[in-house]
Coordinates of C-alpha atoms in Angstrom, one line a residue:
X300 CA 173.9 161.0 73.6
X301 CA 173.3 157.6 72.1
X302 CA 172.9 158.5 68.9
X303 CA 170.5 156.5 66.3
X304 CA 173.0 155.6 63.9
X305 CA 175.2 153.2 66.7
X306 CA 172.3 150.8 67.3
X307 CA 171.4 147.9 65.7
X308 CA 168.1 148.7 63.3
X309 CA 168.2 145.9 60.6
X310 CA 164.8 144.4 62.1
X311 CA 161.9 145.2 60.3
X312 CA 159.5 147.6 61.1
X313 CA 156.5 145.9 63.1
X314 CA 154.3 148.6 61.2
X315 CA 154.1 151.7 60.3
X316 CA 154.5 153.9 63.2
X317 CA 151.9 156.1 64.4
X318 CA 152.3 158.7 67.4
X319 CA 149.1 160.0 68.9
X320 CA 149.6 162.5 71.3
X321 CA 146.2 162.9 73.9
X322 CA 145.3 166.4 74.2
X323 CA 147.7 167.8 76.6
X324 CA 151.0 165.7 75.4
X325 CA 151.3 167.7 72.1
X326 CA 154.2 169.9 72.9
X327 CA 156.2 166.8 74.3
X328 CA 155.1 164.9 71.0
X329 CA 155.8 167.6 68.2
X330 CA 158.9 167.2 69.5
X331 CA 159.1 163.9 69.2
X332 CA 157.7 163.3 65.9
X333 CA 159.9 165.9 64.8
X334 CA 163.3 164.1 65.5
X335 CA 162.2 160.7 64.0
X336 CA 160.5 162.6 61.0
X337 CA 164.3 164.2 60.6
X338 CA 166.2 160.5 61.7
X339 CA 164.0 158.2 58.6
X340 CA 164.2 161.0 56.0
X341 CA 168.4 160.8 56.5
X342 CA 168.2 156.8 56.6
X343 CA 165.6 156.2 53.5
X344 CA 167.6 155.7 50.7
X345 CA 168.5 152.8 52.0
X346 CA 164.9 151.2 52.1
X347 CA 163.2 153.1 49.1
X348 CA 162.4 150.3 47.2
X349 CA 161.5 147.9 50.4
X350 CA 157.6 147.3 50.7
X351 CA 158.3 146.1 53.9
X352 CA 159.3 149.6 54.7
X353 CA 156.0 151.3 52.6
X354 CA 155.2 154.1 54.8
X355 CA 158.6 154.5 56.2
X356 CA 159.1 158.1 55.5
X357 CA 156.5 160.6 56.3
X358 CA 156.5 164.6 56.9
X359 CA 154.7 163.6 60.1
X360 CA 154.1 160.4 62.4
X361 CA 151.5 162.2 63.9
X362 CA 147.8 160.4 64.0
X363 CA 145.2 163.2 63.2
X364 CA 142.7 162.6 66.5
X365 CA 141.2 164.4 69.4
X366 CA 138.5 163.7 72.0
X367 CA 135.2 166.4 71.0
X368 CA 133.0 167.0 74.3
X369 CA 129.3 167.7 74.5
X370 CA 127.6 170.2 76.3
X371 CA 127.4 167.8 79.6
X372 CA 131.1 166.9 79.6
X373 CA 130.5 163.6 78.2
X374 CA 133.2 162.9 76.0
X375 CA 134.3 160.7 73.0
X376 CA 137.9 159.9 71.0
X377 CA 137.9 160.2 67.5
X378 CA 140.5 159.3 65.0
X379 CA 140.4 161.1 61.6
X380 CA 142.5 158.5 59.7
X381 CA 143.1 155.1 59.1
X382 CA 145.4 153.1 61.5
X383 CA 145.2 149.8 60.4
X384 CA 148.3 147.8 60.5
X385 CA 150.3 150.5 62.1
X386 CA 152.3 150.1 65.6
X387 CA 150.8 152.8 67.3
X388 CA 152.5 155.0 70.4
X389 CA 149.7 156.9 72.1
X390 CA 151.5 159.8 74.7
X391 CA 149.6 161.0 77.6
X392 CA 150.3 163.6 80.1
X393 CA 148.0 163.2 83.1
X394 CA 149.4 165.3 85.5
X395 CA 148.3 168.5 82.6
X396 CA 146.2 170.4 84.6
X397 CA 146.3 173.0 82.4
X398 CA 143.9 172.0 79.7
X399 CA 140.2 172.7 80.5
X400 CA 136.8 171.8 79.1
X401 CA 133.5 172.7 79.6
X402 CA 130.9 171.3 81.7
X403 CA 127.5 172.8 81.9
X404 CA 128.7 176.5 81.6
X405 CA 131.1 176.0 84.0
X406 CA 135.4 175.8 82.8
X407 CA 136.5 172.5 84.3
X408 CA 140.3 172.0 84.9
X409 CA 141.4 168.3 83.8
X410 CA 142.3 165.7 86.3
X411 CA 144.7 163.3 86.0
X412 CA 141.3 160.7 86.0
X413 CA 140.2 163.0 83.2
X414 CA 143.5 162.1 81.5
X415 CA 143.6 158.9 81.9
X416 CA 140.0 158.1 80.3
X417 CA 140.8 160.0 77.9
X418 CA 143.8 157.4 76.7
X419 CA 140.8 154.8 77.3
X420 CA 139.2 156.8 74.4
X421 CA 141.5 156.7 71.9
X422 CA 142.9 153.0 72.4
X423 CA 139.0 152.4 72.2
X424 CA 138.5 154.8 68.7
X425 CA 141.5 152.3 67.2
X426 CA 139.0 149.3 67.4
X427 CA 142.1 147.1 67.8
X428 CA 143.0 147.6 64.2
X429 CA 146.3 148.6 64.7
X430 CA 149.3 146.1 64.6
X431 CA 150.4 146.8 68.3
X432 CA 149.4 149.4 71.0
X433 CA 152.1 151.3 73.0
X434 CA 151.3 153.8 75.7
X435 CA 154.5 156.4 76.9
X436 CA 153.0 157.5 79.7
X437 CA 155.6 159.6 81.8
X438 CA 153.9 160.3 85.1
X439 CA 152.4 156.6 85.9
X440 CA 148.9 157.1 86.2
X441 CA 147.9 156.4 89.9
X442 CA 151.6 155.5 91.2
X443 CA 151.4 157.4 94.2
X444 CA 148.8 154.6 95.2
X445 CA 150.9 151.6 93.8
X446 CA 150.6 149.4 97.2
X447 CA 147.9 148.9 99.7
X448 CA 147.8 149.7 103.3
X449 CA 144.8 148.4 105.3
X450 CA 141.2 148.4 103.4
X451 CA 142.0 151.1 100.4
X452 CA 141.5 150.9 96.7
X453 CA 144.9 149.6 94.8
X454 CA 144.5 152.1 91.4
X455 CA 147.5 151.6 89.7
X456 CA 147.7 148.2 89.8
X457 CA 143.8 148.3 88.2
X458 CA 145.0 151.0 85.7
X459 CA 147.4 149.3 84.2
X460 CA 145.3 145.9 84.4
X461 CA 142.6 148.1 82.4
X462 CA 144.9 148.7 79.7
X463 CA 146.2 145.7 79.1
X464 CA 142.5 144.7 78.7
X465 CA 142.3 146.6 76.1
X466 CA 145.3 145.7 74.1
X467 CA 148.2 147.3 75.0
X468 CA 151.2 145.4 74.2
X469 CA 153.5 147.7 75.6
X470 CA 153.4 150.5 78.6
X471 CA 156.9 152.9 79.2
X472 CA 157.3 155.2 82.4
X473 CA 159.5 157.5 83.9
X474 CA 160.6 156.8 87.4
X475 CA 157.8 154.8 88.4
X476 CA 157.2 156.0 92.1
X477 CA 157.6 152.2 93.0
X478 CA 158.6 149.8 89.8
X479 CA 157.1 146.8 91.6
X480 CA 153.4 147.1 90.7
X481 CA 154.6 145.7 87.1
X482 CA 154.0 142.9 88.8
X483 CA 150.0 143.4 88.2
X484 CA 150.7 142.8 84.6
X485 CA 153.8 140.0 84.5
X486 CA 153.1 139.5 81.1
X487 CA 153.2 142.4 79.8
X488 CA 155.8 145.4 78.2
X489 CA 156.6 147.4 81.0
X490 CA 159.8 149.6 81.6
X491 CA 160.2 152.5 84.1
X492 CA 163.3 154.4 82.6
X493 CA 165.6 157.0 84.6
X494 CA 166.7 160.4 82.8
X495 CA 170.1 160.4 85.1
X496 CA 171.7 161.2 82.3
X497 CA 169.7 164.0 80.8
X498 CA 170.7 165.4 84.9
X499 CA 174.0 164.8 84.7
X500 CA 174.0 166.8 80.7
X501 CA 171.5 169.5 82.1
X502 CA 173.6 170.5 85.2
X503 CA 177.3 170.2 83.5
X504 CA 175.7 172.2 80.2
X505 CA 174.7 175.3 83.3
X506 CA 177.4 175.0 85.8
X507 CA 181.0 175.0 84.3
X508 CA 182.9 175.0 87.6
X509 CA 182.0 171.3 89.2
X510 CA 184.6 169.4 90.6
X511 CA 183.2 166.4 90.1
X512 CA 185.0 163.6 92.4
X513 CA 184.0 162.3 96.3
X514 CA 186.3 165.0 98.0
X515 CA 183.8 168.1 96.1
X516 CA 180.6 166.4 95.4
X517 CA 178.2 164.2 97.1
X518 CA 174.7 162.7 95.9
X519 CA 171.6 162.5 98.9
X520 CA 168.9 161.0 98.9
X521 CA 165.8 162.7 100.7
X522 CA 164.2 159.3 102.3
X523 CA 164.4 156.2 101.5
X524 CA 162.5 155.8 98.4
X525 CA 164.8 157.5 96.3
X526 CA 168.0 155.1 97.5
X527 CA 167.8 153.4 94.5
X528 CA 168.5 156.4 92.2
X529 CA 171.0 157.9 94.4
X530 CA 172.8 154.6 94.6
X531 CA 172.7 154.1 91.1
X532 CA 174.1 157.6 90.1
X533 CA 176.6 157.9 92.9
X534 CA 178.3 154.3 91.8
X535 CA 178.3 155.9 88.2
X536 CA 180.0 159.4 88.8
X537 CA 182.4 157.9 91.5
X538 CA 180.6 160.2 94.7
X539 CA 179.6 159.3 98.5
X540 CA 176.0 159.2 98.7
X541 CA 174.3 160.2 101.9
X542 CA 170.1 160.1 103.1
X543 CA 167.6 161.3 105.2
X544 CA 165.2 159.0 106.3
X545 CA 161.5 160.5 107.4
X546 CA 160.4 160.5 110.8
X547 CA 156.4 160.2 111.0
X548 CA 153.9 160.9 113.6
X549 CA 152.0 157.9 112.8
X550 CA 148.8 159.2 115.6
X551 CA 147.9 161.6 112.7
X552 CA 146.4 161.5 109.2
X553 CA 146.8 165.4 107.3
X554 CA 146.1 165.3 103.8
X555 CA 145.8 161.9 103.3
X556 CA 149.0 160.9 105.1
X557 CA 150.9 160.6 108.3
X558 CA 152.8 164.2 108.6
X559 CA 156.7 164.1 108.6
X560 CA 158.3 165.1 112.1
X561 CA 161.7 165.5 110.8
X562 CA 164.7 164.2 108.4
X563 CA 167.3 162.6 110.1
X564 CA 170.9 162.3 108.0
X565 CA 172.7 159.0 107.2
X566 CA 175.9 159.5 105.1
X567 CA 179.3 161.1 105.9
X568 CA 180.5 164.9 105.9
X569 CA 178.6 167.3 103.3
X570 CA 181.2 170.5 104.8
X571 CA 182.5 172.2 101.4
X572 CA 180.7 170.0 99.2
X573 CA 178.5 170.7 96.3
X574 CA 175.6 168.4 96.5
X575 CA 172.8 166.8 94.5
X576 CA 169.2 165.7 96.0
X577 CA 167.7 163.4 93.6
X578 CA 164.1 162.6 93.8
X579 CA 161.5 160.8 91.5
X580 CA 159.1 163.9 92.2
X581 CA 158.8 167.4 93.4
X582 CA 155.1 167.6 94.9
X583 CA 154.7 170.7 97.6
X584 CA 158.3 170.6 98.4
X585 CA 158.6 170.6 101.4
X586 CA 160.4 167.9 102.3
X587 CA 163.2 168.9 99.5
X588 CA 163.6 172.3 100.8
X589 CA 163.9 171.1 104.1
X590 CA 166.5 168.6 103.1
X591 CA 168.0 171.5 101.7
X592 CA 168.4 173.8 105.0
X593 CA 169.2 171.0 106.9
X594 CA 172.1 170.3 104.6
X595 CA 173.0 174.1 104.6
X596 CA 173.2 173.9 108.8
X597 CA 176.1 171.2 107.9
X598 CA 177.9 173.7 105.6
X599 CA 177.0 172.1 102.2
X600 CA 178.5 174.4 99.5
X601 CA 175.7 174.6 96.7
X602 CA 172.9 172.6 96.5
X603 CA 171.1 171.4 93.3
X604 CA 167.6 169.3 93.7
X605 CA 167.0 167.2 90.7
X606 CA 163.8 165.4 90.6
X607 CA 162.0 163.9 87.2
X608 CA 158.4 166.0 87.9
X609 CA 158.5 169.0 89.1
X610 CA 154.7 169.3 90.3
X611 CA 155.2 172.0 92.7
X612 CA 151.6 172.0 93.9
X613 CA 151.8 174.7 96.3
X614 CA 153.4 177.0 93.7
X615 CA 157.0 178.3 93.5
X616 CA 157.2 180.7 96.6
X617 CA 159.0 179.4 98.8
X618 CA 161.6 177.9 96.0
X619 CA 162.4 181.6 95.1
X620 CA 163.1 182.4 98.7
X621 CA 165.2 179.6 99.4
X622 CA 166.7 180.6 95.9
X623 CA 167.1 184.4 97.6
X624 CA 168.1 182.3 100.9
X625 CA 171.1 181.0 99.1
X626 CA 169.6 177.1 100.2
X627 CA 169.1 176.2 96.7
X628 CA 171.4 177.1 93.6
X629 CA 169.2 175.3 91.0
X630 CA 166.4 172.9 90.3
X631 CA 166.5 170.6 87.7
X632 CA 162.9 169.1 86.2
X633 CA 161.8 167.1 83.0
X634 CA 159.4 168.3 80.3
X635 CA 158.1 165.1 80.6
X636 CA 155.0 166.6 82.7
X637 CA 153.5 170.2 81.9
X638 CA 155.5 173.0 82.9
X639 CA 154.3 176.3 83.8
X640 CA 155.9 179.5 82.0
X641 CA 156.4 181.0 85.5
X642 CA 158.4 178.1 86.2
X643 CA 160.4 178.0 82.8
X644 CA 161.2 182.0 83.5
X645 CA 163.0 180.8 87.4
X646 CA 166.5 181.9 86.9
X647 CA 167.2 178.4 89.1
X648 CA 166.0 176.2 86.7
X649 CA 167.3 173.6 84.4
X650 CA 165.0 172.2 82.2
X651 CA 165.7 168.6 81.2
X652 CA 164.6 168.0 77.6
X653 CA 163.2 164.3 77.3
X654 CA 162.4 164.5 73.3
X655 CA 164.8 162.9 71.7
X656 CA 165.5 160.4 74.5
X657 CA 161.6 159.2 74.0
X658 CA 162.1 159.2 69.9
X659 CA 165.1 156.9 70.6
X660 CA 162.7 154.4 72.3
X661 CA 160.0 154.5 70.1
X662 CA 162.2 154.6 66.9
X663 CA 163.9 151.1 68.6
X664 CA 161.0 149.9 69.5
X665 CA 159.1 150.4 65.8
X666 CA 162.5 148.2 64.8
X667 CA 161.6 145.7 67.1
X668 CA 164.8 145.8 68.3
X669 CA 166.5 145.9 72.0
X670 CA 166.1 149.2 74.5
X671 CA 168.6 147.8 77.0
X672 CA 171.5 150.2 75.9
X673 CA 169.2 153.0 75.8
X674 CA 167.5 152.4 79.4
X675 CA 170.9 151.7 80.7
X676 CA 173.0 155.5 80.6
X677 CA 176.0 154.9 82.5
X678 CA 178.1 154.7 79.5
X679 CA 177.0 158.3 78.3
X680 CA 177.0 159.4 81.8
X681 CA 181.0 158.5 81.7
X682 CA 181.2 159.9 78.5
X683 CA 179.8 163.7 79.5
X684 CA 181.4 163.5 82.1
X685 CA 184.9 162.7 80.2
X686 CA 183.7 165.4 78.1
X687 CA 183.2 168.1 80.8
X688 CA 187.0 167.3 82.7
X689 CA 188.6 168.0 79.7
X690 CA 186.6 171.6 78.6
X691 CA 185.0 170.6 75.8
X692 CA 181.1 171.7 74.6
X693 CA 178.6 169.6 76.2

């Protein structure tokens, strides 16, 4: 892991920093706070005296707010504290579905629109008295409906529009479903980052007996949206990469969508090999487990499905089948989104801890200073993998 200590930190602070979690994010950003409360209490004896660095060292970074809701669902933010002059980072989770309210008697489950106006509260409770507004925002609000086909509403572009309206300097993602709709906000902070490497550590950390070169191991990609990232982390471990592209039965609209007739495979052999599907998201899953059978029918060894939000909307039944099946050795997911404990117990999953990765970025970005090295892993990717040829500890 790029660790704190081997970048470049002589800016000064913009402010001091400030981490508001939105109710639903506060696991993900305890987490967080705690490795940069840990990282500035080991680096301030070299700014004790610095007024520029008043407020450097805290026993938390954690902003003291919540959003209260009347009786009618109706809702408000509230901040408890002062946050003038600070460089804020709010963290939202809007895919929590977890966290309910109450609205006229009845227990309402939050929506990711629920989420999202909720982050509208808070940015609006701040009163733009803070020195600079950052949103971390894993799941992109509304990227599933990042372009526009015939006459349909265009909600991510809007969202992030709506934000920058209200003063946000700065907006990170995680595996935007398509990075392009930055382009509604050109002027603007925007990175969508990849945790390839937080795969890569996960899966070599659980499986010690990887062979990892192109005659053993192949990356696929399970249509053509998730080229990119199969591209990217094939050219970086040194594998073939095949896809399946989806065939569509464009005469019909279920759920919202044209309904997938079949994969069909690009790519060379997969006989013997291990192989990793990599994905931005797991929704219902069906098209990863049928990926994953189809790849089975062509003698693939073991077969790992990687994906940065694991959703599963339609629960994890048929995973644990194709588990039993022997079509899928493991699944690897983020805590980026909320995780269910049935999910946590699967003997078949990895868990990808994004924590410290996200106190990296924010820690750099307090410093004003460059994220390029930390968006870009291929070095640490090398490094692991170095690391994992020659037996050590990962």
């Amino acid at each position: 892991m790029l660790r704190r200590s081997e970048r470049n930190l002589e800016n000064i602070p913009v402010g001091a920093l400030g981490l508001i979690p939105i109710t639903g994010c506060e696991e993900l950003g305890a987490k967080v706070n705690d490795y940069l409360v840990k990282w500035r209490k080991e680096s301030a004896h070299q700014y004790k005296d610095d007024v520029v660095f008043n407020g450097y060292v805290q026993d938390t970074f954690i902003i003291d707010s919540k959003v209260p809701r009347f009786g009618s669902g109706e809702a408000k933010g509230l901040i408890s504290e002062s946050v003038r002059g600070k460089d804020i980072y709010l963290m939202v989770d809007v895919l929590n579905y977890n966290i309910t309210y109450s609205l006229s008697g009845n227990i309402n489950h939050m929506s990711p629109d629920d989420h999202f106006q909720n982050l509208k509260r808070i940015i609006a409770a701040v009163g733009g008295k803070g020195r600079r507004i950052n949103i971390i925002m894993p799941f992109l609000y509304e990227s599933r409906q990042h372009k526009r086909s015939g006459r349909e509403s265009l909600d991510c572009a809007l969202a992030l529009q709506e934000l920058v309206r209200m003063g946000v300097d700065n907006i990170i993602t995680f595996d935007a479903h398509d990075p392009r709709v930055q382009n509604a906000i050109p002027l603007n902070g925007f990175e969508t980052v990849t945790p390839a490497y937080q795969f890569v550590k996960a899966l070599l950390h659980r499986v010690k007996d990887l062979q990892i070169d192109s005659d053993h191991m192949m990356i696929i990609s399970p249509d053509e949206g998730a080229t990119a990232r199969a591209i990217y982390l094939a050219n970086v471990l040194g594998l073939d990469m095949g896809m399946f592209y989806k065939r569509r039965d464009y005469t019909r609209i279920v759920d919202g969508r044209n309904p997938i007739v079949a994969h069909e495979f690009l790519g060379s052999s997969v006989e013997g090999k291990d192989v990793i599907i990599i994905d931005d998201m797991i929704s219902s899953g069906d098209s990863i487990l049928d990926v994953a059978k189809q790849l089975k029918q062509r003698k693939a060894r073991r077969i790992y499905a990687a994906a940065t939000f694991g959703l599963f909307t339609n629960g994890m039944e048929k995973f644990d089948q194709a588990y039993e099946d022997g079509i899928l050795n493991g699944i690897l997911t983020t805590n980026l989104i909320y995780q269910t404990p049935t999910l946590l117990s699967k003997p078949y999953y990895i868990n990808c801890d994004m924590s410290k990765y996200i106190a990296l970025l924010i820690d750099t970005l307090n410093h004003d200073g460059s994220i390029s090295t930390i968006l870009n892993p291929s070095e640490r990717i090398q490094h692991v993998v170095e690391k994992y040829k020659n037996g050590k500890e990962i």
